[in-house]
């Protein structure tokens, strides 16, 4: 997934994880663009996933949040692991307005973020 600000690339993100990719990428983009998190913070943040039956929530999601979802009628499975590899594992590269590039890989599994720059 690539996000542009006009014609300038702002964020590039991708992930392995099957059907859980969409929610993981969305959460990373919201974390970077709306919450102004660094790439490391964005991919490391607690994760949720909803495939239509049960909301899956990492153990780091506060219990009160899960209880609130249940009061709204959602079934919630608060998982036992803090960094659960059940969820997709995104990598992200962010291009700052000054051209500085930074990236991160989800800590739930091995991986890395890399980019190539052209030297002149």
JSON list of C-alpha atoms in Angstrom, two decimals:
[
{"chain": "A", "resi": 1, "resn": "UNK", "atom": "CA", "xyz": [0.00, 0.00, 0.00]},
{"chain": "A", "resi": 2, "resn": "UNK", "atom": "CA", "xyz": [1.37, 3.40, -0.95]},
{"chain": "A", "resi": 3, "resn": "UNK", "atom": "CA", "xyz": [0.09, 6.75, 0.33]},
{"chain": "A", "resi": 4, "resn": "UNK", "atom": "CA", "xyz": [0.94, 9.94, -1.53]},
{"chain": "A", "resi": 5, "resn": "UNK", "atom": "CA", "xyz": [0.79, 13.58, -0.49]},
{"chain": "A", "resi": 6, "resn": "UNK", "atom": "CA", "xyz": [0.21, 15.13, -3.86]},
{"chain": "A", "resi": 7, "resn": "UNK", "atom": "CA", "xyz": [2.92, 13.55, -6.01]},
{"chain": "A", "resi": 8, "resn": "UNK", "atom": "CA", "xyz": [5.30, 12.76, -3.14]},
{"chain": "A", "resi": 9, "resn": "UNK", "atom": "CA", "xyz": [5.35, 9.30, -1.62]},
{"chain": "A", "resi": 10, "resn": "UNK", "atom": "CA", "xyz": [4.54, 9.59, 2.08]},
{"chain": "A", "resi": 11, "resn": "UNK", "atom": "CA", "xyz": [4.11, 6.01, 3.35]},
{"chain": "A", "resi": 12, "resn": "UNK", "atom": "CA", "xyz": [4.70, 2.55, 1.91]},
{"chain": "A", "resi": 13, "resn": "UNK", "atom": "CA", "xyz": [3.44, -0.47, 3.87]},
{"chain": "A", "resi": 14, "resn": "UNK", "atom": "CA", "xyz": [2.94, -4.17, 3.28]},
{"chain": "A", "resi": 15, "resn": "UNK", "atom": "CA", "xyz": [2.46, -7.34, 5.28]},
{"chain": "A", "resi": 16, "resn": "UNK", "atom": "CA", "xyz": [2.20, -11.10, 5.23]},
{"chain": "A", "resi": 17, "resn": "UNK", "atom": "CA", "xyz": [-0.81, -12.41, 7.08]},
{"chain": "A", "resi": 18, "resn": "UNK", "atom": "CA", "xyz": [-3.60, -13.52, 4.74]},
{"chain": "A", "resi": 19, "resn": "UNK", "atom": "CA", "xyz": [-7.02, -12.12, 5.59]},
{"chain": "A", "resi": 20, "resn": "UNK", "atom": "CA", "xyz": [-5.59, -10.12, 8.49]},
{"chain": "A", "resi": 21, "resn": "UNK", "atom": "CA", "xyz": [-3.47, -7.89, 6.22]},
{"chain": "A", "resi": 22, "resn": "UNK", "atom": "CA", "xyz": [-6.20, -5.30, 5.59]},
{"chain": "A", "resi": 23, "resn": "UNK", "atom": "CA", "xyz": [-6.82, -4.47, 9.26]},
{"chain": "A", "resi": 24, "resn": "UNK", "atom": "CA", "xyz": [-3.09, -4.46, 10.06]},
{"chain": "A", "resi": 25, "resn": "UNK", "atom": "CA", "xyz": [-2.21, -2.05, 7.24]},
{"chain": "A", "resi": 26, "resn": "UNK", "atom": "CA", "xyz": [-5.15, 0.19, 8.12]},
{"chain": "A", "resi": 27, "resn": "UNK", "atom": "CA", "xyz": [-4.04, 0.36, 11.76]},
{"chain": "A", "resi": 28, "resn": "UNK", "atom": "CA", "xyz": [-0.44, 1.14, 10.79]},
{"chain": "A", "resi": 29, "resn": "UNK", "atom": "CA", "xyz": [-1.54, 3.91, 8.39]},
{"chain": "A", "resi": 30, "resn": "UNK", "atom": "CA", "xyz": [-3.84, 5.44, 11.02]},
{"chain": "A", "resi": 31, "resn": "UNK", "atom": "CA", "xyz": [-1.03, 5.26, 13.57]},
{"chain": "A", "resi": 32, "resn": "UNK", "atom": "CA", "xyz": [1.45, 7.02, 11.26]},
{"chain": "A", "resi": 33, "resn": "UNK", "atom": "CA", "xyz": [-0.79, 9.55, 9.55]},
{"chain": "A", "resi": 34, "resn": "UNK", "atom": "CA", "xyz": [-3.40, 10.38, 12.20]},
{"chain": "A", "resi": 35, "resn": "UNK", "atom": "CA", "xyz": [-1.60, 9.67, 15.48]},
{"chain": "A", "resi": 36, "resn": "UNK", "atom": "CA", "xyz": [1.84, 10.77, 14.18]},
{"chain": "A", "resi": 37, "resn": "UNK", "atom": "CA", "xyz": [3.57, 7.66, 15.52]},
{"chain": "A", "resi": 38, "resn": "UNK", "atom": "CA", "xyz": [7.05, 6.72, 14.39]},
{"chain": "A", "resi": 39, "resn": "UNK", "atom": "CA", "xyz": [7.30, 3.63, 12.16]},
{"chain": "A", "resi": 40, "resn": "UNK", "atom": "CA", "xyz": [8.45, 1.53, 15.15]},
{"chain": "A", "resi": 41, "resn": "UNK", "atom": "CA", "xyz": [5.57, 2.74, 17.30]},
{"chain": "A", "resi": 42, "resn": "UNK", "atom": "CA", "xyz": [3.07, 2.21, 14.47]},
{"chain": "A", "resi": 43, "resn": "UNK", "atom": "CA", "xyz": [3.93, -1.45, 13.80]},
{"chain": "A", "resi": 44, "resn": "UNK", "atom": "CA", "xyz": [4.42, -2.24, 17.50]},
{"chain": "A", "resi": 45, "resn": "UNK", "atom": "CA", "xyz": [1.08, -0.85, 18.70]},
{"chain": "A", "resi": 46, "resn": "UNK", "atom": "CA", "xyz": [-1.52, -3.29, 20.07]},
{"chain": "A", "resi": 47, "resn": "UNK", "atom": "CA", "xyz": [-3.53, -4.90, 17.30]},
{"chain": "A", "resi": 48, "resn": "UNK", "atom": "CA", "xyz": [-7.16, -5.89, 16.77]},
{"chain": "A", "resi": 49, "resn": "UNK", "atom": "CA", "xyz": [-8.75, -7.82, 13.93]},
{"chain": "A", "resi": 50, "resn": "UNK", "atom": "CA", "xyz": [-12.39, -8.39, 13.01]},
{"chain": "A", "resi": 51, "resn": "UNK", "atom": "CA", "xyz": [-13.34, -10.95, 10.38]},
{"chain": "A", "resi": 52, "resn": "UNK", "atom": "CA", "xyz": [-17.10, -10.67, 10.94]},
{"chain": "A", "resi": 53, "resn": "UNK", "atom": "CA", "xyz": [-17.66, -13.07, 13.84]},
{"chain": "A", "resi": 54, "resn": "UNK", "atom": "CA", "xyz": [-15.32, -12.31, 16.72]},
{"chain": "A", "resi": 55, "resn": "UNK", "atom": "CA", "xyz": [-13.11, -9.33, 17.47]},
{"chain": "A", "resi": 56, "resn": "UNK", "atom": "CA", "xyz": [-9.60, -10.64, 18.13]},
{"chain": "A", "resi": 57, "resn": "UNK", "atom": "CA", "xyz": [-7.68, -8.36, 20.48]},
{"chain": "A", "resi": 58, "resn": "UNK", "atom": "CA", "xyz": [-4.10, -8.60, 21.67]},
{"chain": "A", "resi": 59, "resn": "UNK", "atom": "CA", "xyz": [-3.60, -8.87, 25.43]},
{"chain": "A", "resi": 60, "resn": "UNK", "atom": "CA", "xyz": [-2.29, -5.27, 25.47]},
{"chain": "A", "resi": 61, "resn": "UNK", "atom": "CA", "xyz": [-5.73, -3.97, 24.46]},
{"chain": "A", "resi": 62, "resn": "UNK", "atom": "CA", "xyz": [-7.19, -2.76, 27.77]},
{"chain": "A", "resi": 63, "resn": "UNK", "atom": "CA", "xyz": [-9.81, -5.07, 29.24]},
{"chain": "A", "resi": 64, "resn": "UNK", "atom": "CA", "xyz": [-12.20, -2.11, 29.56]},
{"chain": "A", "resi": 65, "resn": "UNK", "atom": "CA", "xyz": [-12.05, -1.63, 25.76]},
{"chain": "A", "resi": 66, "resn": "UNK", "atom": "CA", "xyz": [-12.96, -5.29, 25.19]},
{"chain": "A", "resi": 67, "resn": "UNK", "atom": "CA", "xyz": [-15.81, -5.02, 27.70]},
{"chain": "A", "resi": 68, "resn": "UNK", "atom": "CA", "xyz": [-17.09, -1.91, 25.92]},
{"chain": "A", "resi": 69, "resn": "UNK", "atom": "CA", "xyz": [-17.18, -3.80, 22.62]},
{"chain": "A", "resi": 70, "resn": "UNK", "atom": "CA", "xyz": [-19.04, -6.66, 24.30]},
{"chain": "A", "resi": 71, "resn": "UNK", "atom": "CA", "xyz": [-21.65, -4.19, 25.65]},
{"chain": "A", "resi": 72, "resn": "UNK", "atom": "CA", "xyz": [-22.14, -3.05, 22.05]},
{"chain": "A", "resi": 73, "resn": "UNK", "atom": "CA", "xyz": [-22.94, -6.66, 21.08]},
{"chain": "A", "resi": 74, "resn": "UNK", "atom": "CA", "xyz": [-19.58, -7.82, 19.71]},
{"chain": "A", "resi": 75, "resn": "UNK", "atom": "CA", "xyz": [-18.03, -11.13, 20.65]},
{"chain": "A", "resi": 76, "resn": "UNK", "atom": "CA", "xyz": [-14.45, -10.46, 21.76]},
{"chain": "A", "resi": 77, "resn": "UNK", "atom": "CA", "xyz": [-11.54, -12.85, 22.18]},
{"chain": "A", "resi": 78, "resn": "UNK", "atom": "CA", "xyz": [-8.85, -11.13, 24.23]},
{"chain": "A", "resi": 79, "resn": "UNK", "atom": "CA", "xyz": [-5.81, -13.16, 23.26]},
{"chain": "A", "resi": 80, "resn": "UNK", "atom": "CA", "xyz": [-3.18, -14.23, 25.79]},
{"chain": "A", "resi": 81, "resn": "UNK", "atom": "CA", "xyz": [-0.05, -12.85, 24.09]},
{"chain": "A", "resi": 82, "resn": "UNK", "atom": "CA", "xyz": [1.10, -9.23, 24.13]},
{"chain": "A", "resi": 83, "resn": "UNK", "atom": "CA", "xyz": [2.76, -9.50, 20.69]},
{"chain": "A", "resi": 84, "resn": "UNK", "atom": "CA", "xyz": [0.67, -12.21, 19.06]},
{"chain": "A", "resi": 85, "resn": "UNK", "atom": "CA", "xyz": [1.82, -13.62, 15.71]},
{"chain": "A", "resi": 86, "resn": "UNK", "atom": "CA", "xyz": [-1.83, -14.46, 14.97]},
{"chain": "A", "resi": 87, "resn": "UNK", "atom": "CA", "xyz": [-2.07, -10.96, 13.51]},
{"chain": "A", "resi": 88, "resn": "UNK", "atom": "CA", "xyz": [-0.53, -9.80, 10.22]},
{"chain": "A", "resi": 89, "resn": "UNK", "atom": "CA", "xyz": [3.04, -8.54, 10.51]},
{"chain": "A", "resi": 90, "resn": "UNK", "atom": "CA", "xyz": [3.43, -5.28, 8.60]},
{"chain": "A", "resi": 91, "resn": "UNK", "atom": "CA", "xyz": [6.54, -3.45, 7.54]},
{"chain": "A", "resi": 92, "resn": "UNK", "atom": "CA", "xyz": [6.40, 0.28, 6.88]},
{"chain": "A", "resi": 93, "resn": "UNK", "atom": "CA", "xyz": [8.61, 2.98, 5.41]},
{"chain": "A", "resi": 94, "resn": "UNK", "atom": "CA", "xyz": [7.78, 6.63, 6.04]},
{"chain": "A", "resi": 95, "resn": "UNK", "atom": "CA", "xyz": [9.08, 9.53, 3.95]},
{"chain": "A", "resi": 96, "resn": "UNK", "atom": "CA", "xyz": [9.17, 12.65, 6.09]},
{"chain": "A", "resi": 97, "resn": "UNK", "atom": "CA", "xyz": [8.52, 16.07, 4.56]},
{"chain": "A", "resi": 98, "resn": "UNK", "atom": "CA", "xyz": [12.26, 16.82, 4.66]},
{"chain": "A", "resi": 99, "resn": "UNK", "atom": "CA", "xyz": [13.00, 13.66, 2.64]},
{"chain": "A", "resi": 100, "resn": "UNK", "atom": "CA", "xyz": [14.28, 11.59, 5.60]},
{"chain": "A", "resi": 101, "resn": "UNK", "atom": "CA", "xyz": [13.26, 7.93, 5.28]},
{"chain": "A", "resi": 102, "resn": "UNK", "atom": "CA", "xyz": [12.62, 5.69, 8.27]},
{"chain": "A", "resi": 103, "resn": "UNK", "atom": "CA", "xyz": [11.20, 2.21, 8.46]},
{"chain": "A", "resi": 104, "resn": "UNK", "atom": "CA", "xyz": [10.24, -0.58, 10.81]},
{"chain": "A", "resi": 105, "resn": "UNK", "atom": "CA", "xyz": [9.20, -4.21, 10.85]},
{"chain": "A", "resi": 106, "resn": "UNK", "atom": "CA", "xyz": [6.55, -5.67, 13.12]},
{"chain": "A", "resi": 107, "resn": "UNK", "atom": "CA", "xyz": [8.13, -7.24, 16.23]},
{"chain": "A", "resi": 108, "resn": "UNK", "atom": "CA", "xyz": [5.66, -10.14, 16.24]},
{"chain": "A", "resi": 109, "resn": "UNK", "atom": "CA", "xyz": [7.94, -12.15, 13.92]},
{"chain": "A", "resi": 110, "resn": "UNK", "atom": "CA", "xyz": [11.33, -11.89, 12.26]},
{"chain": "A", "resi": 111, "resn": "UNK", "atom": "CA", "xyz": [11.54, -9.42, 9.42]},
{"chain": "A", "resi": 112, "resn": "UNK", "atom": "CA", "xyz": [12.88, -6.08, 8.34]},
{"chain": "A", "resi": 113, "resn": "UNK", "atom": "CA", "xyz": [12.15, -2.94, 6.41]},
{"chain": "A", "resi": 114, "resn": "UNK", "atom": "CA", "xyz": [14.58, -1.83, 3.70]},
{"chain": "A", "resi": 115, "resn": "UNK", "atom": "CA", "xyz": [14.73, 0.85, 1.07]},
{"chain": "A", "resi": 116, "resn": "UNK", "atom": "CA", "xyz": [17.17, 1.76, -1.65]},
{"chain": "A", "resi": 117, "resn": "UNK", "atom": "CA", "xyz": [18.14, 5.32, -2.38]},
{"chain": "A", "resi": 118, "resn": "UNK", "atom": "CA", "xyz": [19.76, 6.63, -5.48]},
{"chain": "A", "resi": 119, "resn": "UNK", "atom": "CA", "xyz": [23.12, 8.31, -4.93]},
{"chain": "A", "resi": 120, "resn": "UNK", "atom": "CA", "xyz": [24.11, 11.23, -7.11]}
]
